[in-house]
Structure formats: structure tokens, C-alpha cells
Short mmCIF file of C-alpha atoms and ligand atoms in Angstrom, two decimals:
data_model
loop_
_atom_site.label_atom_id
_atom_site.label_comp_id
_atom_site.label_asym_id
_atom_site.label_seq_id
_atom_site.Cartn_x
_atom_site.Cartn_y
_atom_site.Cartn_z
CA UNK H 1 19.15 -53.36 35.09
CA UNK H 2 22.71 -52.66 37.16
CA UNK H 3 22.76 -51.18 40.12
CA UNK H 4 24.24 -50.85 43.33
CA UNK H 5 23.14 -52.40 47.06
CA UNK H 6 24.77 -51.69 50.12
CA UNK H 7 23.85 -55.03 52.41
CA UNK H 8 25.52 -54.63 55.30
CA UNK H 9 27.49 -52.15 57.60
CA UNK H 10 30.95 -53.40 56.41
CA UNK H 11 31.82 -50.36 54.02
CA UNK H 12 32.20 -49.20 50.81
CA UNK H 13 34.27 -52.17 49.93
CA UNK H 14 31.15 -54.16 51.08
CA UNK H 15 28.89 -52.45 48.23
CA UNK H 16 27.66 -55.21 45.78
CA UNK H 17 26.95 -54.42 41.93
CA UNK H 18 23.77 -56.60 41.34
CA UNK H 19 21.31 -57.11 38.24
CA UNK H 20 17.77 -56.00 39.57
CA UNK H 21 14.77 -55.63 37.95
CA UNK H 22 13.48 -52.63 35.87
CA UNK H 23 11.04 -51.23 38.49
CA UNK H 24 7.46 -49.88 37.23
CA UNK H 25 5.90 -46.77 37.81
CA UNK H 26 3.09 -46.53 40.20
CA UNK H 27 -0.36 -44.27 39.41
CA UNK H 28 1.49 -41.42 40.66
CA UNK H 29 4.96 -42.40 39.67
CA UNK H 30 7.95 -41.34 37.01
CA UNK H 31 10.45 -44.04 35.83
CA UNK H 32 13.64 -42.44 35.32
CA UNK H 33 16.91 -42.99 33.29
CA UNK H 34 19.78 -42.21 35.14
CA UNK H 35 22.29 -40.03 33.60
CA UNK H 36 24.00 -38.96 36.47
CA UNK H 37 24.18 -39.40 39.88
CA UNK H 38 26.54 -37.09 42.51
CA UNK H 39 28.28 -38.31 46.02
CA UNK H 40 27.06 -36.67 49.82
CA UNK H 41 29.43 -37.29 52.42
CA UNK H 42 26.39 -39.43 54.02
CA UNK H 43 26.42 -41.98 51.65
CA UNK H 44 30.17 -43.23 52.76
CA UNK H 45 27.93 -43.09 56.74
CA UNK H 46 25.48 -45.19 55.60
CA UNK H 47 27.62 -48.28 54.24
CA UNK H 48 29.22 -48.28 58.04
CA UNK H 49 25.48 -48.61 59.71
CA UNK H 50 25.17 -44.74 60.58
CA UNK H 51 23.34 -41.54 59.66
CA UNK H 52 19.77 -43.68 58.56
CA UNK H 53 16.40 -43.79 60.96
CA UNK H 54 15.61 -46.64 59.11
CA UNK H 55 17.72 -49.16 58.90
CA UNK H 56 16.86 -50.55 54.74
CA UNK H 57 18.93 -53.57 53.54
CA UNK H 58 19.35 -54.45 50.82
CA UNK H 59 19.18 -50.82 50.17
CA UNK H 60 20.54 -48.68 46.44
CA UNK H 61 22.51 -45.83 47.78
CA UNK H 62 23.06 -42.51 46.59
CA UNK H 63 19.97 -39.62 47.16
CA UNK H 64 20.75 -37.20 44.57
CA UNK H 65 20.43 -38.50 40.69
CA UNK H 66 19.53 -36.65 37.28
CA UNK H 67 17.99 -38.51 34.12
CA UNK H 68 15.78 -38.47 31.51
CA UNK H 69 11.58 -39.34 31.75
CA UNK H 70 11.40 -42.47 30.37
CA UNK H 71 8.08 -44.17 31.30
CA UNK H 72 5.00 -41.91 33.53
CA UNK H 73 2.46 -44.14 35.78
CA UNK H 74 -1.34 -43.12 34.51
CA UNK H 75 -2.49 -40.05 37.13
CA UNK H 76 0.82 -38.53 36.38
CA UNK H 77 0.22 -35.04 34.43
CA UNK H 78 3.28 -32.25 35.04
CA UNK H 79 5.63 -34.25 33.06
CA UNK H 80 6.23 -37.18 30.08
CA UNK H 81 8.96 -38.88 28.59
CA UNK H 82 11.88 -37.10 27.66
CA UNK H 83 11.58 -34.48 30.41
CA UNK H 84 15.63 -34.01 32.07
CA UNK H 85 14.57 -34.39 35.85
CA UNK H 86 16.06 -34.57 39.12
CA UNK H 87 14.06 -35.91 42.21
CA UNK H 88 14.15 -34.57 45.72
CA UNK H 89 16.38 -35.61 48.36
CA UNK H 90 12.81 -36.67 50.43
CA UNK H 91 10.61 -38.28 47.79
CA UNK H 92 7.54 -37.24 50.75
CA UNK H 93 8.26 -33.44 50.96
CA UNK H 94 6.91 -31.29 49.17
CA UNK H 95 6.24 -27.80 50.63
CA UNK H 96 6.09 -26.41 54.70
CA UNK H 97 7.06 -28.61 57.27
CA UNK H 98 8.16 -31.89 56.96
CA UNK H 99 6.17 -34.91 58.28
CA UNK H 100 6.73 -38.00 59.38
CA UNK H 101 6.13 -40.08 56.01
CA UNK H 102 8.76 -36.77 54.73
CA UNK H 103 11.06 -37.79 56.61
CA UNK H 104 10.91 -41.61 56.35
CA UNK H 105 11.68 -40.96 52.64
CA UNK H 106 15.15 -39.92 52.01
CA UNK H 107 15.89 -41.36 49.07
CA UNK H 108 19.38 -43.91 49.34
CA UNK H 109 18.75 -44.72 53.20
CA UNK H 110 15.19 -44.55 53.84
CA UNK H 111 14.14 -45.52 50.31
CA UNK H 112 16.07 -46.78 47.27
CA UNK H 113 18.41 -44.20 46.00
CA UNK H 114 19.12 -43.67 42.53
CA UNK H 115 22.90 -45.52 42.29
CA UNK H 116 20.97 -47.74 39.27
CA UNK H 117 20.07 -48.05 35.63
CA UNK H 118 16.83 -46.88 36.27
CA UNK H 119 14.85 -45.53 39.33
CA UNK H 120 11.50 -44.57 40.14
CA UNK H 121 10.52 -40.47 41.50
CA UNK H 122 7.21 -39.77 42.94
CA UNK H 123 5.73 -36.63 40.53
CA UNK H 124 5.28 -34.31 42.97
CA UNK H 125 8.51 -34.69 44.61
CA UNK H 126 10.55 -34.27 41.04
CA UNK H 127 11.13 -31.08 39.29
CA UNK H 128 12.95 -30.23 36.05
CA UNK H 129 16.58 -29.59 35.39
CA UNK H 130 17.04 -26.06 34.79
CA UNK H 131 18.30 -25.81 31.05
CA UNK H 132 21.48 -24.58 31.75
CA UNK H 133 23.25 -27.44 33.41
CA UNK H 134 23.93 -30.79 32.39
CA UNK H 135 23.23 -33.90 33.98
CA UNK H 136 26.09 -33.74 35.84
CA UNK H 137 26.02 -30.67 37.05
CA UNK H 138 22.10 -30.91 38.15
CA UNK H 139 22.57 -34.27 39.55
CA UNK H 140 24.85 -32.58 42.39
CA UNK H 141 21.79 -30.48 43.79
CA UNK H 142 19.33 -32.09 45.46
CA UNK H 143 21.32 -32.46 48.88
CA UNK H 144 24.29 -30.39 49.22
CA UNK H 145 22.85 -27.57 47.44
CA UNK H 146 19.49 -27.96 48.74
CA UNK H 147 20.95 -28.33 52.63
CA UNK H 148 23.11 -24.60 51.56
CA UNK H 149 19.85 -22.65 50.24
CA UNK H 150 17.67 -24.37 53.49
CA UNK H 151 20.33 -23.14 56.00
CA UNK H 152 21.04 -19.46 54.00
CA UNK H 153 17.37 -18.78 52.68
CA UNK H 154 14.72 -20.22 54.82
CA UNK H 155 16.76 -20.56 58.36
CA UNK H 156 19.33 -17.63 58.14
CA UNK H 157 16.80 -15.16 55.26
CA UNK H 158 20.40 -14.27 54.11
CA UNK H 159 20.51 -10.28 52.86
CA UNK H 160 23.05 -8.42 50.95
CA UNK H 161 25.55 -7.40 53.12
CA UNK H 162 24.98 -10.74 55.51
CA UNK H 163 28.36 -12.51 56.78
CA UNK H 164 28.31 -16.27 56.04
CA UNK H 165 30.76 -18.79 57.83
CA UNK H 166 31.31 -21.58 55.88
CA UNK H 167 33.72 -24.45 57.13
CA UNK H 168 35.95 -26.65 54.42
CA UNK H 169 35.34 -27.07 51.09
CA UNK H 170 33.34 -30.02 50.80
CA UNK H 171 29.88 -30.01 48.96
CA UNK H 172 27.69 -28.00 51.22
CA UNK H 173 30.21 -25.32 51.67
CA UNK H 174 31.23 -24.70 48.03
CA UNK H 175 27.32 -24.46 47.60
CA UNK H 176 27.18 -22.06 50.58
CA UNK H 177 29.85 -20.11 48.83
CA UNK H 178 28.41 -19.81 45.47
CA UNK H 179 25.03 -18.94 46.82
CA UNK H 180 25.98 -16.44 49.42
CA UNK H 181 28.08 -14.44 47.24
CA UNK H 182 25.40 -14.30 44.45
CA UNK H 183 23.24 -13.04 47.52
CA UNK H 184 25.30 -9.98 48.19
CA UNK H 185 26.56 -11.27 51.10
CA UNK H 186 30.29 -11.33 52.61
CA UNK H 187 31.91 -14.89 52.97
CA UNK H 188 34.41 -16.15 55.64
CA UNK H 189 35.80 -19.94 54.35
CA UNK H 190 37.70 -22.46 56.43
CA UNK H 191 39.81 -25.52 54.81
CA UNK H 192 42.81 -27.33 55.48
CA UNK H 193 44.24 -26.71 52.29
CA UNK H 194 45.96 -23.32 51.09
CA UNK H 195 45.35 -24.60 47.77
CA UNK H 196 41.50 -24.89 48.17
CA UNK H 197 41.76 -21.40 50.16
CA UNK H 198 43.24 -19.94 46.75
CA UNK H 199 40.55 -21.50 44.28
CA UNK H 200 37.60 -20.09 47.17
CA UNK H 201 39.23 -17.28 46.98
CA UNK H 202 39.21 -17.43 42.90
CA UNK H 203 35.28 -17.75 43.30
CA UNK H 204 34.84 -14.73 45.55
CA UNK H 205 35.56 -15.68 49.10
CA UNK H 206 36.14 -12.59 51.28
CA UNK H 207 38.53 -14.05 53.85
CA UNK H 208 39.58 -17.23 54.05
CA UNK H 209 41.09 -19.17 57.33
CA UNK H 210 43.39 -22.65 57.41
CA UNK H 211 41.79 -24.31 60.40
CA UNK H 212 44.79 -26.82 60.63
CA UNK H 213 47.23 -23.92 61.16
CA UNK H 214 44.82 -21.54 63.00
CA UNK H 215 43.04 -23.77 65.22
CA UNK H 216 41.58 -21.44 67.00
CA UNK H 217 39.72 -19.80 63.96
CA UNK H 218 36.47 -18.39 65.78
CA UNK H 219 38.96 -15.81 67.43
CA UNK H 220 40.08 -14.91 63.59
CA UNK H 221 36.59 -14.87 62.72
CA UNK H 222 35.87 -12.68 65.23
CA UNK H 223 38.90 -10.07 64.55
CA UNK H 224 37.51 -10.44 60.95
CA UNK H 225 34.03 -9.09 61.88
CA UNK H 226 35.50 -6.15 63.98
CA UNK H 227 34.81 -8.40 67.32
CA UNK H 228 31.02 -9.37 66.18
CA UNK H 229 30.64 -11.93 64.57
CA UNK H 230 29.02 -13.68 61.48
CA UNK H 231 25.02 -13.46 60.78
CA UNK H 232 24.72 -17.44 59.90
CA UNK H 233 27.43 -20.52 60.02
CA UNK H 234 26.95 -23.64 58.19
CA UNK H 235 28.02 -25.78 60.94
CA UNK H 236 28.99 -28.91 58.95
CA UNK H 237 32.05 -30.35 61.70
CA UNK H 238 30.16 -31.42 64.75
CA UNK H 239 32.21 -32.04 67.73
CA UNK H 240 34.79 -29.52 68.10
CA UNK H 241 33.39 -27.31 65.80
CA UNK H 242 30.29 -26.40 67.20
CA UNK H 243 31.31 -24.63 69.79
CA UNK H 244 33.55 -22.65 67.54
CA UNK H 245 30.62 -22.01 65.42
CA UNK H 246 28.83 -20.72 68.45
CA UNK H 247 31.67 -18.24 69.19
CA UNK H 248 31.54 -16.87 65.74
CA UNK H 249 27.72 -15.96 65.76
CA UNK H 250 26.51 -12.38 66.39
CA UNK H 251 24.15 -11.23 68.57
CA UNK H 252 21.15 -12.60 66.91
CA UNK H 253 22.96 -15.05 64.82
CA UNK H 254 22.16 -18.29 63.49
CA UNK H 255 24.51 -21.26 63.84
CA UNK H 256 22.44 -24.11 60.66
CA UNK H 257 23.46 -27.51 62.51
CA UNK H 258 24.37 -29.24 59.56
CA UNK H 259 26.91 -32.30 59.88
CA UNK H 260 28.96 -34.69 61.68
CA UNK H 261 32.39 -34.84 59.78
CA UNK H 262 34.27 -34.82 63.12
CA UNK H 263 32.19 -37.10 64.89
CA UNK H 264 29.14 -36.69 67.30
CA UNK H 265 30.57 -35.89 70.62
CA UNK H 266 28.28 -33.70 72.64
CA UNK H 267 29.30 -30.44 72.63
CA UNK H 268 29.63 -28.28 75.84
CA UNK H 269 26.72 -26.01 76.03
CA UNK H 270 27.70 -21.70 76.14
CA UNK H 271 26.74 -19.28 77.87
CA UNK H 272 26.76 -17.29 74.58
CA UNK H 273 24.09 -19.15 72.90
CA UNK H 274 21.74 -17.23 75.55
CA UNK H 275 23.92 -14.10 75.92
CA UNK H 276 24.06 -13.72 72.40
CA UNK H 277 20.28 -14.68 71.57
CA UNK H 278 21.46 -17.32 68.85
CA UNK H 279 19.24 -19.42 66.94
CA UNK H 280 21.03 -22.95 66.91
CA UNK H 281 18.24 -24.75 64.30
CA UNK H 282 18.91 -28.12 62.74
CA UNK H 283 19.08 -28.21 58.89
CA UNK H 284 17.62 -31.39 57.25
CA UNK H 285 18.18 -31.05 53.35
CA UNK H 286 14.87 -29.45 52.09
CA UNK H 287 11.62 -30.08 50.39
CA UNK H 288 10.72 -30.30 46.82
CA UNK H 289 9.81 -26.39 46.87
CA UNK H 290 13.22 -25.11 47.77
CA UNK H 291 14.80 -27.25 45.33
CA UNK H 292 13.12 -25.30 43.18
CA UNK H 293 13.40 -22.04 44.89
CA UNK H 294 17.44 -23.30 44.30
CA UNK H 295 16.81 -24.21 40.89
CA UNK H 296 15.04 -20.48 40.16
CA UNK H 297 17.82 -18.76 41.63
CA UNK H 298 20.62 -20.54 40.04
CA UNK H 299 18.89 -19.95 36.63
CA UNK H 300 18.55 -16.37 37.36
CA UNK H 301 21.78 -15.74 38.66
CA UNK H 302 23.57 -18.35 35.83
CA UNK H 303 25.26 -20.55 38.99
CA UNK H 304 27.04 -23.88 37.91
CA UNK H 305 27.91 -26.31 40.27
CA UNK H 306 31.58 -27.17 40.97
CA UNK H 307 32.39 -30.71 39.95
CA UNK H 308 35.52 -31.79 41.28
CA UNK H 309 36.22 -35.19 39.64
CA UNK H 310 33.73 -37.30 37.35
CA UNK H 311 33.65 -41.28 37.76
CA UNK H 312 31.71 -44.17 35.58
CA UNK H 313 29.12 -46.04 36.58
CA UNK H 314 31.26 -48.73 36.27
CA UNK H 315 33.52 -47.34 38.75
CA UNK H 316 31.50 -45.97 40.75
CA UNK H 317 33.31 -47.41 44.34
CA UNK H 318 36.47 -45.44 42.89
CA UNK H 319 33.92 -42.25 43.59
CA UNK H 320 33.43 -43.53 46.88
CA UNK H 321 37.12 -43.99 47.56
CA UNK H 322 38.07 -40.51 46.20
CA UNK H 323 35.35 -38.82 48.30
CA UNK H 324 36.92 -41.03 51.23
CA UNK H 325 39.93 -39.11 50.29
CA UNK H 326 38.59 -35.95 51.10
CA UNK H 327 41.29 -34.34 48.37
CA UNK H 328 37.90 -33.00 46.53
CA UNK H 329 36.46 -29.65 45.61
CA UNK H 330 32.92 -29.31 45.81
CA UNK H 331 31.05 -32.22 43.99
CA UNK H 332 31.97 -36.00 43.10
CA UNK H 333 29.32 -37.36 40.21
CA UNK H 334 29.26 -40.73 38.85
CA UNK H 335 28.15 -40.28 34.76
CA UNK H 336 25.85 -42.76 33.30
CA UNK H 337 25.15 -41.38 29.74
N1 NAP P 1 21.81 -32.04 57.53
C1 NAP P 1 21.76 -32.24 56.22
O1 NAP P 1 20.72 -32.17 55.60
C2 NAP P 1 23.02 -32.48 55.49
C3 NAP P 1 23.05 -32.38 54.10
C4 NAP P 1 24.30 -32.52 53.46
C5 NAP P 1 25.42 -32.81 54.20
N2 NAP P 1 25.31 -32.95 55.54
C6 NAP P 1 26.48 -33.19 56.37
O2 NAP P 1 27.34 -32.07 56.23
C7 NAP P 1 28.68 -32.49 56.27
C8 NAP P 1 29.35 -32.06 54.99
O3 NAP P 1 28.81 -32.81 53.93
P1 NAP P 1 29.43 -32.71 52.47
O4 NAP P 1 28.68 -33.68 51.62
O5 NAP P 1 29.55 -31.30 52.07
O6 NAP P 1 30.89 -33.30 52.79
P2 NAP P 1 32.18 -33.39 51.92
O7 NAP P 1 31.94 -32.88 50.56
O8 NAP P 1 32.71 -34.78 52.05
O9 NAP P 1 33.14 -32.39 52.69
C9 NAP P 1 34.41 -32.80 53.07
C10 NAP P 1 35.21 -31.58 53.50
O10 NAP P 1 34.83 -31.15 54.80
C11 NAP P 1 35.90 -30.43 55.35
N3 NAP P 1 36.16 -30.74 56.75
C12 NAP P 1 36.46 -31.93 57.32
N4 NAP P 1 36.74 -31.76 58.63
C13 NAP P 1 36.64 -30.44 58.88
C14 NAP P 1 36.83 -29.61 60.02
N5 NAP P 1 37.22 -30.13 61.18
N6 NAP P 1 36.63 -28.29 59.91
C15 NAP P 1 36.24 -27.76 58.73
N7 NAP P 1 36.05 -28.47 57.61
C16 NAP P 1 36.25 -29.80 57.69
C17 NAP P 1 37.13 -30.74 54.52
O11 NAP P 1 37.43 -29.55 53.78
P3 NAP P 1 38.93 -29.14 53.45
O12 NAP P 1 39.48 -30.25 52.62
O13 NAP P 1 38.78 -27.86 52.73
O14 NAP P 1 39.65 -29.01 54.78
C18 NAP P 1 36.67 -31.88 53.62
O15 NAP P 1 37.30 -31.86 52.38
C19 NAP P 1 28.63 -34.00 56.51
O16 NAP P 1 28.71 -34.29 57.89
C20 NAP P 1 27.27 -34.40 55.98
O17 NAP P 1 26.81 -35.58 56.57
C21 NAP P 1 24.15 -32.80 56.19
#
């Protein structure tokens, strides 16, 4: 079968198309046919060496894939062939707290990913697409949407009437956005882009903030908020956005450490993290049950994910280079029909 290996720390440039072959399903195993497969910024960290705990080479990339059931291993029961499926971002996790063997499973850095012809899903850690997406659009939800409903749901137990802060318009946050608002709750965007601003406002963004040309957007937060402040922010900057993150929490609010797209510089620590009481809790995708808590939710509220550009498997470094770019909109998915 093709698929992709990333071999070394040199780049996306350095990942290799290579024939491999067909793997087989285990006892417990699924064999899956890829249909479609969907970009995290992670995957352009993990061709320069960075955001693994183990370090896998030759390794497939990419965590988050949708396909069709083609072959089941022998003990395997909830599904058969033909089933659309999508596997979970940690091919170990399936409900509570995440263990060790969870978390040395992330599928694309821990594990082989799913950037192939074929790739194998452990049963219990695979659920099925909900029938009102496509493989596209399903392929784009076991990280960035799973990492949104961990940080809203199960960290921040958004309510109706909630403030989110959500911070560009990147995967996560166009997640966060869709979710949030189909949650009741009230949502304050960031981007450096008027043009995104507009199309988050389209999808029913309460305020939105250009961070390039107010850099100091935790005091616009704030004056949004009548002085107090948001209930949850999906911190996905790092360095010199955390501590704005921490300024725009309420008293009692959560800031959902989520990512590193301005680096990992330590952040000065606040006195308002204890004078406000916040909760500052590290978000680490999700397990196979709130993917489909997700899945249940988006059904019942009819959510589709926002694809931003659609590559072939054949090209899929071009998806690399485009998300690179950071000119997207939500989602980047490679098709494989
Ligand atoms: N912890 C986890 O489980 C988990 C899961 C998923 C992702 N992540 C992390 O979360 C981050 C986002 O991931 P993603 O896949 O959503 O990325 P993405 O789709 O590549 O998001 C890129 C967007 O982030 C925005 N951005 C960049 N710098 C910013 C800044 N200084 N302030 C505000 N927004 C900024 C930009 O939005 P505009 O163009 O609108 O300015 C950019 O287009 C990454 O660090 C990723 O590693 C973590």
C-alpha cells in the first residue's frame, strides 16, 4: 500500500512517500480503508523532532483519519466490514482518566497514524461516523474537535449563557466556536485577519478582536465582559498568550492549556491565577467516550465541520505546506476516495 513516513526531524519536505505493507488485524483489531484523513497543527511539530514523548521513526503521520471497515481481527464484535469509522486520537483511551499505555498511543507520533492506504484501529478505541457527515468532514474530529468538547464540556462544563474565549481561527478554535454557540453560550474570537473575523462572525461569534491591531486584547476582553471576564479560554498560543488568557478569566474561571503556536517560553506566573481562583488545567485531546459524546452532540444539534481547503493523497505535502501557511479556516483534509 502507499503511505507516508516521516524519518527524520528535517521537515515536511523531509516526508517520504513509501510502498509498505498491507498491515493485518490483530484479535482485537479493525483494518481500515482510508477515505480521508484531516491536518493538526502538531503534525507540521512532529516532522521538526517536537511535540512526541516518544520519539517513533520511521513513523506514518497524521492522528485523525476516516474510512471504511474493511477486514475485523476474530474477538472483534461492535463492528464488520463496511462500517464508515473514525478512530480515536489515543488508540489506548477509552473512558476516565488516561493512563500511561493511553497516553503512549497517540496515533501519528506515538503509534502509526493513518497518512496510508490502509491502517489498523483497535475496536474499542473506534466509533462510527455519525451519518450526517462525510468522510471528510468526520475525518477532521478526532483531535481538534475532540481537544474543543474536552476543554468546553468536561474541563470548563460549559452552560448556556457561559463566555468562551477562543484565540485565531485555526482548527481547535473554529471547533470551539461551533460548539459553544450550539451550547448557548456567548463567544469572544481573536484572529489576525478581518476577513476570518467577518466569516466567525457569519457563524455566530459575539465579538470578535484582531490581536495584530489590538495587542493588548485581554483589556478588550475585559471591557467586553463589563470588567469580568470570560468563564473558559481555549488557550491555544503559549508564550505571550497565556498570560493574556489569564487576564481574561473570571473569578472562578478556567484558562484549557491547549497549544504552543507561539512557542514554549515560560510564562510569568500572576498573582491573578490565585486572586481570581482560576483553574489553569492542561487539555490533552480526549478519550474514545468524548469523541462520542462529540459525535452525539453534533448529530443532535446537525454541526458540520468547516473544511477550509481539500488536498489528494497524492498531494498530500501541498496540505502540509498550506497549513504551514496558516491562510486556513478551520480544517485541512487530504481525500482518499
Ligand atoms: N493539547 C491538545 O490536545 C491539542 C489538540 C489540538 C491542537 N493543539 C494545539 O493547539 C494549537 C492550535 O492547533 P490547531 O490544529 O487548531 O492549529 P491551526 O489550525 O494550525 O491554527 C492556526 C491558527 O492559529 C492562530 N494563531 C497563531 N498565532 C496566534 C496568536 N498569537 N494568537 C491567536 N491566534 C493565533 C492563527 O489564526 P488567525 O489566522 O485567525 O490569526 C492561525 O491561523 C497548536 O499549538 C496545537 O499544537 C493541542
Amino acid at each position: 500500500m502507499r503511505a507516508y513516513q516521516v524519518d527524520s526531524a528535517d521537515g515536511i519536505d523531509a516526508i517520504k512517500q513509501v510502498e509498505l505493507a498491507t498491515p493485518t488485524p490483530g484479535d482485537n483489531e479493525i483494518l481500515v480503508k482510508m477515505k480521508a484523513c484531516s491536518l493538526n497543527y502538531r503534525d507540521l511539530l512532529i516532522p521538526l523532532g517536537g511535540y512526541v514523548r516518544n520519539d517513533v521513526r520511521p513513523i506514518v503521520p497524521l492522528s485523525d483519519g476516516a474510512g471504511e471497515i474493511v477486514q475485523v481481527g476474530k474477538n472483534v464484535t461492535k463492528f464488520q466490514p463496511g462500517d464508515r469509522v473514525i478512530g480515536n486520537f489515543f488508540q489506548h483511551w477509552e473512558s476516565g482518566k488516561i493512563e500511561d499505555k493511553g497516553l503512549n498511543s497517540a496515533m501519528g507520533g506515538s503509534i502509526d497514524g493513518v497518512l496510508s492506504e490502509y491502517f489498523i484501529l483497535q475496536e474499542d478505541c473506534t466509533i462510527k461516523i455519525p451519518e450526517h457527515l462525510t468522510y471528510e468532514e468526520a475525518s477532521t474530529l478526532p483531535c481538534a474537535a475532540t481537544t474543543a468538547w474536552h476543554a468546553l464540556e468536561e474541563v470548563g462544563n460549559i452552560q448556556p449563557g457561559d463566555t468562551i474565549l477562543l484565540l485565531g481561527t485555526g482548527g481547535v478554535s473554529i471547533f470551539g466556536l461551533q460548539l459553544a454557540k450550539a451550547k448557548g453560550a456567548t463567544v469572544i474570537i481573536t484572529s489576525s485577519s478581518e476577513e476570518k473575523l467577518k466569516r466567525a462572525a457569519e457563524m455566530g461569534a459575539d465579538h470578535t478582536i484582531n490581536y495584530k491591531t489590538t495587542p493588548d486584547w485581554e483589556e478588550q476582553v475585559l471591557a467586553l465582559t463589563d470588567g469580568k471576564g470570560v468563564d473558559n479560554v481555549l488557550e491555544v498560543g503559549g508564550a505571550g498568550t497565556f498570560e493574556k488568557s489569564v487576564a481574561s478569566a473570571k473569578v472562578n474561571g478556567t484558562v484549557s492549556v491547549i497549544g504552543i503556536l507561539t512557542g514554549l517560553e515560560s510564562p510569568t506566573i500572576s498573582l491573578m491565577t490565585i486572586f481570581n481562583l482560576l483553574k489553569i488545567q492542561g487539555v490533552y485531546v480526549g478519550s474514545t467516550s468524548m469523541l462520542q459524546d462529540l459525535c452525539d452532540f453534533m448529530v443532535e444539534k446537525k454541526i458540520t465541520p468547516v473544511i477550509d481547503q481539500q488536498f489528494d493523497f497524492a498531494n498530500s505535502i501541498d496540505a502540509y505546506n498550506h497549513m504551514a501557511s496558516a491562510k486556513h479556516f478551520g480544517k485541512i483534509v487530504i481525500s482518499n476516495p
